[in-house]
PDB file of C-alpha atoms in Angstrom:
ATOM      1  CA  UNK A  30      15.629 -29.783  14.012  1.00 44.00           C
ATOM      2  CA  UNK A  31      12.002 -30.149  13.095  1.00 49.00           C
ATOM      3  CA  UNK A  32      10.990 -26.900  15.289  1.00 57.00           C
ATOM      4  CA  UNK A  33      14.315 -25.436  12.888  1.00 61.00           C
ATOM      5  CA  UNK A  34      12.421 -26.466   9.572  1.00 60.00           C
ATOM      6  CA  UNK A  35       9.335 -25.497  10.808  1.00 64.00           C
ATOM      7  CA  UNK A  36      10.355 -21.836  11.134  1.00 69.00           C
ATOM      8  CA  UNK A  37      12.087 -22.090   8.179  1.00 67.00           C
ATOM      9  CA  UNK A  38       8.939 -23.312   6.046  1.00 63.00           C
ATOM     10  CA  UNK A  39       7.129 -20.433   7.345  1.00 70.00           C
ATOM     11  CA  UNK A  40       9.148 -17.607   7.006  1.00 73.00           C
ATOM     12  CA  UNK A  41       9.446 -18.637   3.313  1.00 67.00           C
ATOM     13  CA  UNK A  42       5.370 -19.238   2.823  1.00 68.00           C
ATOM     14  CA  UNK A  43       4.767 -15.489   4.514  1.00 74.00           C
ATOM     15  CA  UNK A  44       7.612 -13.938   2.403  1.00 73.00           C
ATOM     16  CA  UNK A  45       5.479 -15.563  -0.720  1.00 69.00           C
ATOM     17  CA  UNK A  46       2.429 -14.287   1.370  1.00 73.00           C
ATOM     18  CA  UNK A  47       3.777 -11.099   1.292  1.00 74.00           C
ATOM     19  CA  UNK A  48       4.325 -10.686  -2.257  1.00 70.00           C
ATOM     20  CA  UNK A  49       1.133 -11.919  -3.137  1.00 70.00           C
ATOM     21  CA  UNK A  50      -0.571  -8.469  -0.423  1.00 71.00           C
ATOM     22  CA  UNK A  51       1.760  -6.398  -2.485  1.00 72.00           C
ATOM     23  CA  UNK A  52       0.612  -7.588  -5.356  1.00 71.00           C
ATOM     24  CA  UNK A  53      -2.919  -6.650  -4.773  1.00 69.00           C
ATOM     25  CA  UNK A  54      -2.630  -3.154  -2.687  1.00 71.00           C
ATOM     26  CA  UNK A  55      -0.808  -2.423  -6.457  1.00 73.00           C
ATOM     27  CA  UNK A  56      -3.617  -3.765  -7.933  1.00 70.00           C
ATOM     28  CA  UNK A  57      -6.180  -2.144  -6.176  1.00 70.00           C
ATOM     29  CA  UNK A  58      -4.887   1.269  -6.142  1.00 74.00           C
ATOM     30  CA  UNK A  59      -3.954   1.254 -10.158  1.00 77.00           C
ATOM     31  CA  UNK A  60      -7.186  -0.327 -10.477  1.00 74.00           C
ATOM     32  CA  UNK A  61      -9.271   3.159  -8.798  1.00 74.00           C
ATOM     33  CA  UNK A  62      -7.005   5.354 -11.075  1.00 78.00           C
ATOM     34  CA  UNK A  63      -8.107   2.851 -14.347  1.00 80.00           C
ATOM     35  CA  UNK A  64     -11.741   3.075 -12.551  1.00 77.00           C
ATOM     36  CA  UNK A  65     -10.996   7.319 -12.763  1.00 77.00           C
ATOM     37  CA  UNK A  66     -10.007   7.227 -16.489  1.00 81.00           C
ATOM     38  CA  UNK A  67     -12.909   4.701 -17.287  1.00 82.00           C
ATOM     39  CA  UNK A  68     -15.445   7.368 -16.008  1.00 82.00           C
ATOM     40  CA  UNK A  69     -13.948  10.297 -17.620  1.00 81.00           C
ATOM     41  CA  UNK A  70     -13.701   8.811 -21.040  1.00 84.00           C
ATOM     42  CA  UNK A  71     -17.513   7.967 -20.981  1.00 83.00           C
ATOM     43  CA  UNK A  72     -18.452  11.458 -19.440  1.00 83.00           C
ATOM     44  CA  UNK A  73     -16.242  12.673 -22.298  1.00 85.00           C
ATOM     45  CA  UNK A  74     -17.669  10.542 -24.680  1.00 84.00           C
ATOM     46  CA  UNK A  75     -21.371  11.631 -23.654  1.00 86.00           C
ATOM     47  CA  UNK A  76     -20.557  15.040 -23.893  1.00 84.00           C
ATOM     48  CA  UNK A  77     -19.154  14.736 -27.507  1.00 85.00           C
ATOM     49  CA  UNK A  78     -22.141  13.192 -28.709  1.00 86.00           C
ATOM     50  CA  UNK A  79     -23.938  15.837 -27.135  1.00 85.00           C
ATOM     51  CA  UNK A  80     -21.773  18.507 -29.419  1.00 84.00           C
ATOM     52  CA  UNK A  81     -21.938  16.438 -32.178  1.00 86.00           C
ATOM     53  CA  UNK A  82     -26.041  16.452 -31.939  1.00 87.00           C
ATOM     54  CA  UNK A  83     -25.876  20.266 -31.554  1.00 84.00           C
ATOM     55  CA  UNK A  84     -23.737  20.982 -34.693  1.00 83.00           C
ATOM     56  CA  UNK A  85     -25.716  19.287 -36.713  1.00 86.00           C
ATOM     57  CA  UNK A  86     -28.502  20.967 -36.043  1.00 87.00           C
ATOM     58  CA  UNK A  87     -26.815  24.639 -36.660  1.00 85.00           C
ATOM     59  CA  UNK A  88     -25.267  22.959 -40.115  1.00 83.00           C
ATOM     60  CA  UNK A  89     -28.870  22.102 -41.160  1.00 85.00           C
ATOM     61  CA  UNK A  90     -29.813  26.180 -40.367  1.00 83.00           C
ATOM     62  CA  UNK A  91     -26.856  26.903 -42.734  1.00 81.00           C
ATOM     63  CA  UNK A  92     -23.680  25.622 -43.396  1.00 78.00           C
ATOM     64  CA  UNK A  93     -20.439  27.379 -42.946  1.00 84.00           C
ATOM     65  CA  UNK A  94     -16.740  26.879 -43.798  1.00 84.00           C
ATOM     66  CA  UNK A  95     -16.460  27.130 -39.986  1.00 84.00           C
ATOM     67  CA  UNK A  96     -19.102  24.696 -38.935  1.00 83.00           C
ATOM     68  CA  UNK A  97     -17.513  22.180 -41.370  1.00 84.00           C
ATOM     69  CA  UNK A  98     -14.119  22.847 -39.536  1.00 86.00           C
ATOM     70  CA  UNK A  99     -15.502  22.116 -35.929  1.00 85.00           C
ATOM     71  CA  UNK A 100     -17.216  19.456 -37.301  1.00 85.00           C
ATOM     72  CA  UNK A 101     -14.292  17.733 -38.937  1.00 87.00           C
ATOM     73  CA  UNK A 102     -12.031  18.691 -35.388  1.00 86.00           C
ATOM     74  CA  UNK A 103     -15.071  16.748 -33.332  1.00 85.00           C
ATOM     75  CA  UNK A 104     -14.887  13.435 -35.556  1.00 87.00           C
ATOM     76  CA  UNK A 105     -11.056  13.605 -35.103  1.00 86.00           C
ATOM     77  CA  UNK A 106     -11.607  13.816 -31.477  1.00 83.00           C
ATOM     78  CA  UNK A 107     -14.299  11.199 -31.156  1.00 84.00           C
ATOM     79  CA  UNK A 108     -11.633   8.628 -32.878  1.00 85.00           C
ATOM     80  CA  UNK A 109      -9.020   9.354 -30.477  1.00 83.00           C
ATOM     81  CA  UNK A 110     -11.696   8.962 -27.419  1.00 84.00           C
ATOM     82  CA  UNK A 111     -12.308   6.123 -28.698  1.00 85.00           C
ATOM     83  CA  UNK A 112      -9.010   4.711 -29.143  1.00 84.00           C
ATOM     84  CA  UNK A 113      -8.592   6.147 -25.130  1.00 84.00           C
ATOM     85  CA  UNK A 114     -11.960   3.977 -24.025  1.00 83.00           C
ATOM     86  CA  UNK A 115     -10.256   0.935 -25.702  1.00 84.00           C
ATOM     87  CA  UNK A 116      -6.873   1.202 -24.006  1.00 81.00           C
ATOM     88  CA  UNK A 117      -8.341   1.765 -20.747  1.00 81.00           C
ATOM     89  CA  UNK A 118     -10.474  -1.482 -21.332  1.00 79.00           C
ATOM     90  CA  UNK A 119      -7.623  -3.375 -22.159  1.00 71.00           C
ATOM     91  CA  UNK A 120      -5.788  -1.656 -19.059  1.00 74.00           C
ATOM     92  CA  UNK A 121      -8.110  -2.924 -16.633  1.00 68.00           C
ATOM     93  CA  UNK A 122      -8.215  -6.736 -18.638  1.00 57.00           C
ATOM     94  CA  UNK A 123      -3.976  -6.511 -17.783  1.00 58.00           C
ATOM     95  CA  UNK A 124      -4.428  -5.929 -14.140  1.00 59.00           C
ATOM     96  CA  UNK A 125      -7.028  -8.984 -13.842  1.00 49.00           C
ATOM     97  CA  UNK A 126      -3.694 -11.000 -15.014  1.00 40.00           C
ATOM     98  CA  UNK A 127      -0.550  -9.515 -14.981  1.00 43.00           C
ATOM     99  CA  UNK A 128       1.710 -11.194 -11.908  1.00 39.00           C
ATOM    100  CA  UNK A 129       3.946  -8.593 -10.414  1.00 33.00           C
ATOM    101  CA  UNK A 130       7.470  -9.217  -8.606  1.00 37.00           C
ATOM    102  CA  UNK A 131       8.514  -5.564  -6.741  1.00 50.00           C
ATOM    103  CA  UNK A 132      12.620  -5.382  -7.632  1.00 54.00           C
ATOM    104  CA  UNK A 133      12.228  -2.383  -5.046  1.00 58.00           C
ATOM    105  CA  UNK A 134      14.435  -0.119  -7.995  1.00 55.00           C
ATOM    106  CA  UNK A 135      15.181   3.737  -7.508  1.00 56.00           C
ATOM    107  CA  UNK A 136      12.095   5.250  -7.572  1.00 56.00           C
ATOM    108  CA  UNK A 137      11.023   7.568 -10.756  1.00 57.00           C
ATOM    109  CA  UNK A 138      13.785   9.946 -10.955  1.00 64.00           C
ATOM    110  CA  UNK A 139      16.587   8.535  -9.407  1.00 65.00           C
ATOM    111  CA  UNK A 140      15.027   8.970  -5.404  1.00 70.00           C
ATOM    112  CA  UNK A 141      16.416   5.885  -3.468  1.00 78.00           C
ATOM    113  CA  UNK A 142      13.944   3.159  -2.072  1.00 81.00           C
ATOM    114  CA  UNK A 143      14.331   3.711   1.846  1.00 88.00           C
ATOM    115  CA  UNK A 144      12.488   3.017   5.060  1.00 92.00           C
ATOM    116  CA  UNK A 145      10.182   5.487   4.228  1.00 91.00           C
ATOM    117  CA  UNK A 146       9.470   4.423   0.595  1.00 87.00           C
ATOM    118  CA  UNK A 147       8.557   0.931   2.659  1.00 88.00           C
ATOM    119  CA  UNK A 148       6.357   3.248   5.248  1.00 92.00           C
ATOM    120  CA  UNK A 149       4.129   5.247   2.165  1.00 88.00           C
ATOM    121  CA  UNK A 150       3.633   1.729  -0.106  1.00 83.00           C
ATOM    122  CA  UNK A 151       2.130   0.272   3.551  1.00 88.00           C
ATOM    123  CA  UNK A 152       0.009   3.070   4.272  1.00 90.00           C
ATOM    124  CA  UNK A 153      -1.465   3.351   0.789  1.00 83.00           C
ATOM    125  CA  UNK A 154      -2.393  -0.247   0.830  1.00 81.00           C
ATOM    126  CA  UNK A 155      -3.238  -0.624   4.104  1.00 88.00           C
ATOM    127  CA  UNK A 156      -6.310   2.230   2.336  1.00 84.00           C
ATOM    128  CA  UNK A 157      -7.703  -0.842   0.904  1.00 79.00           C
ATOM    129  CA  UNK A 158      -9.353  -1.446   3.930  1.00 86.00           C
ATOM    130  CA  UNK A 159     -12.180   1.112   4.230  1.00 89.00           C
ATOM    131  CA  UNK A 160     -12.235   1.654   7.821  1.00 90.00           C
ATOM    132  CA  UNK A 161      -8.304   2.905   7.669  1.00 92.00           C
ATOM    133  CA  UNK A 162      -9.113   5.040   5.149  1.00 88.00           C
ATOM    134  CA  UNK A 163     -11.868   6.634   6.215  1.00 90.00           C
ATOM    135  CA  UNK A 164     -12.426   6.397   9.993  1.00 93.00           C
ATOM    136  CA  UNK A 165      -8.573   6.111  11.048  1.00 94.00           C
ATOM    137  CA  UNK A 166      -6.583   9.877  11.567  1.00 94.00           C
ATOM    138  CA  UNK A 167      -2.926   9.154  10.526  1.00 95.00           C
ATOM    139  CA  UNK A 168       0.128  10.947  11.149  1.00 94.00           C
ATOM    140  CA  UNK A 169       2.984  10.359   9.398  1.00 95.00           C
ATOM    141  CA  UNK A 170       6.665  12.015  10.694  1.00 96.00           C
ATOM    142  CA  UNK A 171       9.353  10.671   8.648  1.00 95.00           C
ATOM    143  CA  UNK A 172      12.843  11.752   8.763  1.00 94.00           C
ATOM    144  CA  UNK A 173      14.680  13.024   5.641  1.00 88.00           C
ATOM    145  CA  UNK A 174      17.181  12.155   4.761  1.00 89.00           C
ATOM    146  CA  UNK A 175      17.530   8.566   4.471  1.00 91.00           C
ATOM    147  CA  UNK A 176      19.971   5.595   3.610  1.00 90.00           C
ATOM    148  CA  UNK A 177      19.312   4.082   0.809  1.00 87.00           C
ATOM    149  CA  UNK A 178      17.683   0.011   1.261  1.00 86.00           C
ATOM    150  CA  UNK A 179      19.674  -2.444  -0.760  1.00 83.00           C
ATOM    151  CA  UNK A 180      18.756  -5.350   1.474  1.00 84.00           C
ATOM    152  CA  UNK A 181      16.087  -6.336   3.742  1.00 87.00           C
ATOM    153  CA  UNK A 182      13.067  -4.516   1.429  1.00 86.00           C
ATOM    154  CA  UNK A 183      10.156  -7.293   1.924  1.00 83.00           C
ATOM    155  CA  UNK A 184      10.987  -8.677   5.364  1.00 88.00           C
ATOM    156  CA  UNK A 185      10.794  -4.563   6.400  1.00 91.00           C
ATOM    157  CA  UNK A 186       7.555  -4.394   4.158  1.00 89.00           C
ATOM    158  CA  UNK A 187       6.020  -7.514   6.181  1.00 89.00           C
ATOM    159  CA  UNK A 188       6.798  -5.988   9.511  1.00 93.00           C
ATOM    160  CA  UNK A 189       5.110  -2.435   9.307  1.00 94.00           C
ATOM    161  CA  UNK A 190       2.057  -3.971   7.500  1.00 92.00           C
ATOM    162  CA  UNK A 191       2.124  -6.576  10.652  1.00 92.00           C
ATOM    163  CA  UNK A 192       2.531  -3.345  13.152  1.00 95.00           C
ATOM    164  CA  UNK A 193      -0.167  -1.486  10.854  1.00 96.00           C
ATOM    165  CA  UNK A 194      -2.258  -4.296  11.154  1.00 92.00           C
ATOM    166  CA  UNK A 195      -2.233  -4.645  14.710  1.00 92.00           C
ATOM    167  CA  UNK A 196      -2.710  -0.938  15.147  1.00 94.00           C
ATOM    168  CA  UNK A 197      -5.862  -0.807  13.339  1.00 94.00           C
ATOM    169  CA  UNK A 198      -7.554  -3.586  15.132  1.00 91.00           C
ATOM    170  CA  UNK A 199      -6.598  -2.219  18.470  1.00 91.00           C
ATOM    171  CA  UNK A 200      -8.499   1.107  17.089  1.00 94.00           C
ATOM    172  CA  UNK A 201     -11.539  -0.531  15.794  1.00 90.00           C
ATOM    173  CA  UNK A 202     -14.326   0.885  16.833  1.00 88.00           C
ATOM    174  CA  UNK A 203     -12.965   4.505  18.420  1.00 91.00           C
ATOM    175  CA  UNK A 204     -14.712   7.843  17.238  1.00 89.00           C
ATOM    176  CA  UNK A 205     -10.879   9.245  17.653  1.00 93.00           C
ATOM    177  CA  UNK A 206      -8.991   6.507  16.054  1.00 95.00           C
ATOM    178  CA  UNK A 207      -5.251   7.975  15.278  1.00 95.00           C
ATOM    179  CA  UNK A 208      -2.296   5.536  14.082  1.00 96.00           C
ATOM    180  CA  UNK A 209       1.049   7.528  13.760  1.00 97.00           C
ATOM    181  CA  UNK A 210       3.764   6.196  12.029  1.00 97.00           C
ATOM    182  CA  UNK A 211       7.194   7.427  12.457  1.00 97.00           C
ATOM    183  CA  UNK A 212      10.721   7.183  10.751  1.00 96.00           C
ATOM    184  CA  UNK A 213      14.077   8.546  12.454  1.00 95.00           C
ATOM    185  CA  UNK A 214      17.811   8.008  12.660  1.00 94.00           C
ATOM    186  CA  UNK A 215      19.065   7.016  16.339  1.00 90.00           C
ATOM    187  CA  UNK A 216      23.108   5.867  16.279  1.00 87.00           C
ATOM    188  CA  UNK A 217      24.227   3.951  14.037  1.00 89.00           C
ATOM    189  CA  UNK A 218      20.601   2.771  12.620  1.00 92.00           C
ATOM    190  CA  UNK A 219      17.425   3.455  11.044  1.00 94.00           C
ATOM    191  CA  UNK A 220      13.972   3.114  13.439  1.00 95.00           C
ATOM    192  CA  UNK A 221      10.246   3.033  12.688  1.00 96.00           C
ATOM    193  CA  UNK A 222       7.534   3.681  15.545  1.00 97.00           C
ATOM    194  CA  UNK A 223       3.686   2.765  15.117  1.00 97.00           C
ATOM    195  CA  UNK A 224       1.937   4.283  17.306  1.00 96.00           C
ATOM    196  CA  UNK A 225      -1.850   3.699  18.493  1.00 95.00           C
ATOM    197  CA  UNK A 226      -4.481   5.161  20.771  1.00 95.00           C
ATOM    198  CA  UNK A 227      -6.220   2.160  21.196  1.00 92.00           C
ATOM    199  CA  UNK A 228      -6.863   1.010  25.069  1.00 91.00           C
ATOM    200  CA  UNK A 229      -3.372  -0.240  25.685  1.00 89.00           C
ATOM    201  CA  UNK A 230      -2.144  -3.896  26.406  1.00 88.00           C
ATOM    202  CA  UNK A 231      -3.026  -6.030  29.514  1.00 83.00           C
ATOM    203  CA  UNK A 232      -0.335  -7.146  30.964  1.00 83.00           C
ATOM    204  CA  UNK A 233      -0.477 -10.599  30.264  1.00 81.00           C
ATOM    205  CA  UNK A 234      -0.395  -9.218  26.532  1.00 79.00           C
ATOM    206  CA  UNK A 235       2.528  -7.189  26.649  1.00 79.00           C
ATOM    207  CA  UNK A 236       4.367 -10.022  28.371  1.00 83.00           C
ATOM    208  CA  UNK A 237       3.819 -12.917  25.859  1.00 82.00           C
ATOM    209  CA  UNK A 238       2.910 -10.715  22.524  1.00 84.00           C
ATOM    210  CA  UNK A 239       6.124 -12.206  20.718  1.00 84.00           C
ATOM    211  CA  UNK A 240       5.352 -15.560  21.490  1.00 81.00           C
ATOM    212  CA  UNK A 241       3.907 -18.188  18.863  1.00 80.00           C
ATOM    213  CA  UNK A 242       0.089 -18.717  18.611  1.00 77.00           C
ATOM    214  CA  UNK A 243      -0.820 -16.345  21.513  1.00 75.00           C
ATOM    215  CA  UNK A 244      -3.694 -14.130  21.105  1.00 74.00           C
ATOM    216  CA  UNK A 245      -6.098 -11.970  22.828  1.00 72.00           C
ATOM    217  CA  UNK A 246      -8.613 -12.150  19.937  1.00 73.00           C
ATOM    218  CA  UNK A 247     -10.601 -14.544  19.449  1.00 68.00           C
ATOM    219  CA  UNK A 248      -9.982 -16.140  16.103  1.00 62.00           C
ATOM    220  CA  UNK A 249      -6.575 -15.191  15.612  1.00 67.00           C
ATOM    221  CA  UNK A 250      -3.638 -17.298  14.988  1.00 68.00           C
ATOM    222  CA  UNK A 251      -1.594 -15.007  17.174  1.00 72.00           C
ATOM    223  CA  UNK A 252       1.645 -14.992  14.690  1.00 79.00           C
ATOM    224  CA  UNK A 253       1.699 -11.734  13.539  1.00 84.00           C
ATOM    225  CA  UNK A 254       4.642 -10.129  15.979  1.00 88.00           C
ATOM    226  CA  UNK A 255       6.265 -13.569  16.364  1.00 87.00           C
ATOM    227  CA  UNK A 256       7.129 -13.519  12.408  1.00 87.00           C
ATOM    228  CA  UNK A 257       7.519  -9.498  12.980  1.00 90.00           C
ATOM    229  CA  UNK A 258      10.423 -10.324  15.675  1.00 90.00           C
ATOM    230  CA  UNK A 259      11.906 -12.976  13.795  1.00 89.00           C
ATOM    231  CA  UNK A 260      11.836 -10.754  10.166  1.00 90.00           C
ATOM    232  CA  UNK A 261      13.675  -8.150  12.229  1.00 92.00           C
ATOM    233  CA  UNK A 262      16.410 -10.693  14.022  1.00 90.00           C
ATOM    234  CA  UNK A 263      17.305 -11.700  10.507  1.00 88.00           C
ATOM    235  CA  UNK A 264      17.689  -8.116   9.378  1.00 90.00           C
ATOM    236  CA  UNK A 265      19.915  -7.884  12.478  1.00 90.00           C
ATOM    237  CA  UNK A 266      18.027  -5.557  13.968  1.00 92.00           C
ATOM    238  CA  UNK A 267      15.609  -5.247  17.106  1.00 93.00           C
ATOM    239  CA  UNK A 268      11.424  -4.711  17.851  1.00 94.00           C
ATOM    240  CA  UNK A 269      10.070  -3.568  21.589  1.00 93.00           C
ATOM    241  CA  UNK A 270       7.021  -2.094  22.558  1.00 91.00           C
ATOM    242  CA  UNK A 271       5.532   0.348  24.976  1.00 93.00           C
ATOM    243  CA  UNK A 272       2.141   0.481  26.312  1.00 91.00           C
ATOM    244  CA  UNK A 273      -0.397   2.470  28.796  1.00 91.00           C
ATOM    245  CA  UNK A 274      -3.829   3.072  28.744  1.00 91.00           C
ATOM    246  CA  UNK A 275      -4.557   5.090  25.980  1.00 91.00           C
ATOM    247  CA  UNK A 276      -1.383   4.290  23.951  1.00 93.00           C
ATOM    248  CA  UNK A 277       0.345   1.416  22.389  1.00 93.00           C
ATOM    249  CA  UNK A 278       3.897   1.844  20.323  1.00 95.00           C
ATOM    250  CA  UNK A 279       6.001  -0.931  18.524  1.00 96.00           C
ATOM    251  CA  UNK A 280       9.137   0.339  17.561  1.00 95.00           C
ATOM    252  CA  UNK A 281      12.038  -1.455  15.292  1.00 95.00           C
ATOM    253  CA  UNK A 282      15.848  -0.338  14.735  1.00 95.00           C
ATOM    254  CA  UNK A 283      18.012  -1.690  11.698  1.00 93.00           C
ATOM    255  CA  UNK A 284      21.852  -0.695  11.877  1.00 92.00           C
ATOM    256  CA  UNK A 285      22.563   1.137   8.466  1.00 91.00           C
ATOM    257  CA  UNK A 286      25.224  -1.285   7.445  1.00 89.00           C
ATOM    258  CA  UNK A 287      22.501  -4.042   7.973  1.00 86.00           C
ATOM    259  CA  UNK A 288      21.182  -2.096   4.832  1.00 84.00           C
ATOM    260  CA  UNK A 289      23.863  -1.950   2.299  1.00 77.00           C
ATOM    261  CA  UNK A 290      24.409  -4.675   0.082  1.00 66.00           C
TER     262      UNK A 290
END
C-alpha cells in the first residue's frame, strides 16, 4: 500500500512538474519574440529621431507646405512608436507573472491538437537548451493525418520531453549529433519513435532502463523512463526500445480509442 501511494504521490508531483516546464518553454520562446519587437521598436525609434533631426534642418533652409506635411506624418508616427515601446514593456512585465494552465484547445483555426501538436511544442522547448538548438541535427517525419487528442495530452507531453531528454544526453558531445523524431499510424494506434546516434546502450542498460532509481550517469536519479513507462501504462498504451552501437530508439504506441474522450 505504501509502495501504491508512493507512486501515486509522484506521478501527481511530475504531472505539476510538467506544467510548470511548459510553462516556461512558453515563456521563453514568447519572451525572444517580445525580445525581437523590443529591438525593433528602439532601432525604429533611433531612426525616427534621426529623420526628425534631418527635417528640421531642410525646414530651417525653407519651409514648405510639404515639409510641414512630413513633418506633421513623423510626430504622428513617433506617438504611435511610442505607444508600441510601452506595450511591449508591459508585454514582457506580463510574462514575468502571468501563470499559464495549457487546456490543449484546437489550435488557431480549427487544426486538432494531436500527437504531433505534442511532438512540435517538445521540440521547440526542448530549443531552450542551447546545445539542442544549435549543435543537435533533427529530423522530424510525422504522419498526416492524425486523430484528434482528447485525453492523455500532458502524460504524452511528459514522455517525449523524457525520450528527448534522454536523447540529447546520449548525444552530448558528438560533432554529428542527430535526434529524429517520428510520428506514424500502425493498427489500431498512434506511435512516436525517438531516435539517437549516440553510442548505444550497454547491456546492463537496456536490461534495467525501466526500473526505479537506476542510472548510468552519475548524478542522476534514474526516473526518467520509469515515470515514461508508467505515463504510457495509464494511457493504455506501450514503450520498448532498440539499441546497437551507433543507434538508440524508444518507441511508444497509444490505441486511438485510448484517445477519444
Amino acid at each position: 500500500m505504501q509502495a501504491d501511494k508512493w507512486e501515486e504521490a509522484y506521478l501527481a508531483q511530475s504531472q505539476d512538474a510538467a506544467v510548470g516546464r511548459m510553462f516556461r518553454g512558453i515563456i521563453h520562446n514568447l519572451g525572444g519574440i517580445i525580445q525581437v519587437f523590443s529591438l525593433h521598436t528602439d532601432l525604429s525609434a533611433m531612426m525616427l529621431d534621426k529623420a526628425m533631426a534631418v527635417l528640421a534642418q531642410m525646414r530651417q533652409a525653407g519651409a514648405s507646405p510639404e515639409l510641414d506635411s512630413l513633418h506633421d506624418l513623423l510626430t504622428r508616427r513617433a506617438d504611435a512608436l511610442s505607444q508600441m515601446q510601452e506595450k511591449v514593456v508591459q508585454s514582457q512585465q506580463i510574462l514575468q507573472r502571468t501563470q499559464i494552465l495549457p487546456d490543449f484547445l484546437p489550435l488557431p483555426g480549427g487544426v486538432a491538437y494531436t500527437v504531433n501538436s505534442v511532438i512540435a511544442t517538445e521540440v521547440e522547448f526542448m530549443s531552450a537548451d542551447s546545445v539542442f538548438k544549435h549543435k543537435v541535427r533533427k529530423t522530424l517525419n510525422l504522419a498526416e493525418p492524425l486523430p484528434a487528442l482528447a485525453r492523455f495530452q500532458l502524460e504524452l507531453h511528459q514522455i517525449i520531453h523524457i525520450l528527448l531528454s534522454n536523447a540529447l544526453e546520449a548525444v552530448q558531445g558528438q560533432e554529428d549529433a542527430e535526434i529524429v523524431v517520428e510520428s506514424f499510424l500502425e493498427g489500431e494506434g498512434v506511435g512516436i519513435r525517438v531516435t539517437d546516434n549516440g553510442p548505444g546502450l550497454g547491456s546492463e542498460a537496456a536490461a534495467h532502463c525501466y526500473e526505479p532509481f537506476f542510472s548510468t550517469k552519475e548524478g542522476h536519479l534514474g526516473l526518467g523512463l520509469y515515470l515514461a513507462k508508467k505515463l504510457i501504462s495509464r494511457c493504455g498504451g506501450e514503450l520498448s526500445h532498440k539499441s546497437s552501437p551507433g543507434s538508440t530508439g524508444f518507441s511508444l504506441l497509444v490505441p486511438v480509442e485510448a484517445m477519444q474522450v
